[in-house]
Amino acid sequence: MVADCLFCRIVAEEIPADVVYTDDRVIAFRDIMPKAPTHVLVIPREHIADITELGANREAAADVLNGVRAVSRQLELPYFTTIFNTGPESGQTVLHVHAHILSGSGQMWAHGQK
Ligand code: 5GP
Ligand code: ZN
């Protein structure tokens, strides 16, 4: 755990979250400022900064993608868009890797939107 990391603090249950799926490797919870009718973040319990670090860790990468799959089934999402922002200039504000899952209203949540 990284003490000053917001998402590590959610993993440690120091900060409450609206959890929609969890297992021993990942947690998925609703974004506090949703940009779509359904907006869920999937994070590894382990502190990993971004998708470039995640991509070097096959087990963690599979765990996060399995978390995306599990959320889509849990919430019965017929379609969704998945975004990983990487680096502050992309809009990454929390340096603990997270997959955004966006769905709803028949809208497309395309590149550059959140
Ligand atoms: P980023 O901008 O880094 O790609 O995404 C971070 C996301 O975390 C943002 O969409 C933001 O609304 C969300 N967020 C920030 N703080 C909190 C929080 O305390 N709880 C929850 N559930 N989401 C948060
Ligand atoms: Zn962290």
PDB file of C-alpha atoms and ligand atoms in Angstrom, residues 6-7 10 15-18 29-35 39 41 83-88 90-100 102 114, ligand 1:
ATOM      1  CA  LEU A   6      -6.287   7.572  -2.896  1.00  0.00           C
ATOM      2  CA  PHE A   7      -7.086   4.202  -4.473  1.00  0.00           C
ATOM      3  CA  ILE A  10     -10.057   2.664  -0.941  1.00  0.00           C
ATOM      4  CA  ILE A  15     -12.184   5.688   2.257  1.00  0.00           C
ATOM      5  CA  PRO A  16     -15.656   4.314   1.473  1.00  0.00           C
ATOM      6  CA  ALA A  17     -16.629   3.379  -2.062  1.00  0.00           C
ATOM      7  CA  ASP A  18     -19.735   2.056  -3.799  1.00  0.00           C
ATOM      8  CA  PHE A  29     -16.497   0.737  -7.607  1.00  0.00           C
ATOM      9  CA  ARG A  30     -18.626   3.539  -9.002  1.00  0.00           C
ATOM     10  CA  ASP A  31     -16.846   6.745  -9.986  1.00  0.00           C
ATOM     11  CA  ILE A  32     -17.645   9.580  -7.572  1.00  0.00           C
ATOM     12  CA  MET A  33     -18.200  11.982 -10.507  1.00  0.00           C
ATOM     13  CA  PRO A  34     -19.804   9.763 -13.152  1.00  0.00           C
ATOM     14  CA  LYS A  35     -19.324  10.819 -16.786  1.00  0.00           C
ATOM     15  CA  HIS A  39     -19.255   4.696 -14.726  1.00  0.00           C
ATOM     16  CA  LEU A  41     -13.495   1.983 -12.056  1.00  0.00           C
ATOM     17  CA  ILE A  83     -10.526   3.700 -20.994  1.00  0.00           C
ATOM     18  CA  PHE A  84      -7.136   3.758 -19.279  1.00  0.00           C
ATOM     19  CA  ASN A  85      -5.765   7.307 -19.015  1.00  0.00           C
ATOM     20  CA  THR A  86      -1.985   7.303 -18.808  1.00  0.00           C
ATOM     21  CA  GLY A  87      -0.008  10.331 -17.631  1.00  0.00           C
ATOM     22  CA  PRO A  88      -1.314  13.666 -16.315  1.00  0.00           C
ATOM     23  CA  SER A  90      -4.106  12.426 -20.707  1.00  0.00           C
ATOM     24  CA  GLY A  91      -6.222  13.296 -17.703  1.00  0.00           C
ATOM     25  CA  GLN A  92      -4.862  10.650 -15.322  1.00  0.00           C
ATOM     26  CA  THR A  93      -5.372  12.217 -11.891  1.00  0.00           C
ATOM     27  CA  VAL A  94      -4.876   9.121  -9.711  1.00  0.00           C
ATOM     28  CA  LEU A  95      -1.566   7.324 -10.231  1.00  0.00           C
ATOM     29  CA  HIS A  96      -2.972   3.880  -9.368  1.00  0.00           C
ATOM     30  CA  VAL A  97      -4.019   2.155 -12.571  1.00  0.00           C
ATOM     31  CA  HIS A  98      -7.779   2.046 -13.186  1.00  0.00           C
ATOM     32  CA  ALA A  99      -9.955   0.905 -16.057  1.00  0.00           C
ATOM     33  CA  HIS A 100     -12.906   3.240 -16.599  1.00  0.00           C
ATOM     34  CA  LEU A 102     -18.574   3.670 -19.306  1.00  0.00           C
ATOM     35  CA  LYS A 114     -14.968  10.569 -19.948  1.00  0.00           C
TER      36      LYS A 114
HETATM   37  P1  5GP B   1      -8.516   9.587 -14.029  1.00  0.00           P
HETATM   38  O1  5GP B   1      -8.862  11.023 -14.249  1.00  0.00           O
HETATM   39  O2  5GP B   1      -7.265   9.438 -13.181  1.00  0.00           O
HETATM   40  O3  5GP B   1      -8.448   8.765 -15.279  1.00  0.00           O
HETATM   41  O4  5GP B   1      -9.699   8.964 -13.205  1.00  0.00           O
HETATM   42  C1  5GP B   1      -9.831   9.114 -11.824  1.00  0.00           C
HETATM   43  C2  5GP B   1     -11.290   9.000 -11.529  1.00  0.00           C
HETATM   44  O5  5GP B   1     -11.440   8.816 -10.114  1.00  0.00           O
HETATM   45  C3  5GP B   1     -12.098  10.271 -11.887  1.00  0.00           C
HETATM   46  O6  5GP B   1     -13.089   9.925 -12.849  1.00  0.00           O
HETATM   47  C4  5GP B   1     -12.694  10.709 -10.543  1.00  0.00           C
HETATM   48  O7  5GP B   1     -14.018  11.180 -10.669  1.00  0.00           O
HETATM   49  C5  5GP B   1     -12.607   9.457  -9.701  1.00  0.00           C
HETATM   50  N1  5GP B   1     -12.443   9.703  -8.282  1.00  0.00           N
HETATM   51  C6  5GP B   1     -11.630  10.617  -7.707  1.00  0.00           C
HETATM   52  N2  5GP B   1     -11.708  10.540  -6.368  1.00  0.00           N
HETATM   53  C7  5GP B   1     -12.606   9.551  -6.099  1.00  0.00           C
HETATM   54  C8  5GP B   1     -13.109   8.992  -4.862  1.00  0.00           C
HETATM   55  O8  5GP B   1     -12.760   9.378  -3.750  1.00  0.00           O
HETATM   56  N3  5GP B   1     -14.011   7.979  -4.981  1.00  0.00           N
HETATM   57  C9  5GP B   1     -14.431   7.511  -6.193  1.00  0.00           C
HETATM   58  N4  5GP B   1     -15.319   6.521  -6.189  1.00  0.00           N
HETATM   59  N5  5GP B   1     -13.964   8.009  -7.371  1.00  0.00           N
HETATM   60  C10 5GP B   1     -13.066   9.008  -7.313  1.00  0.00           C
END
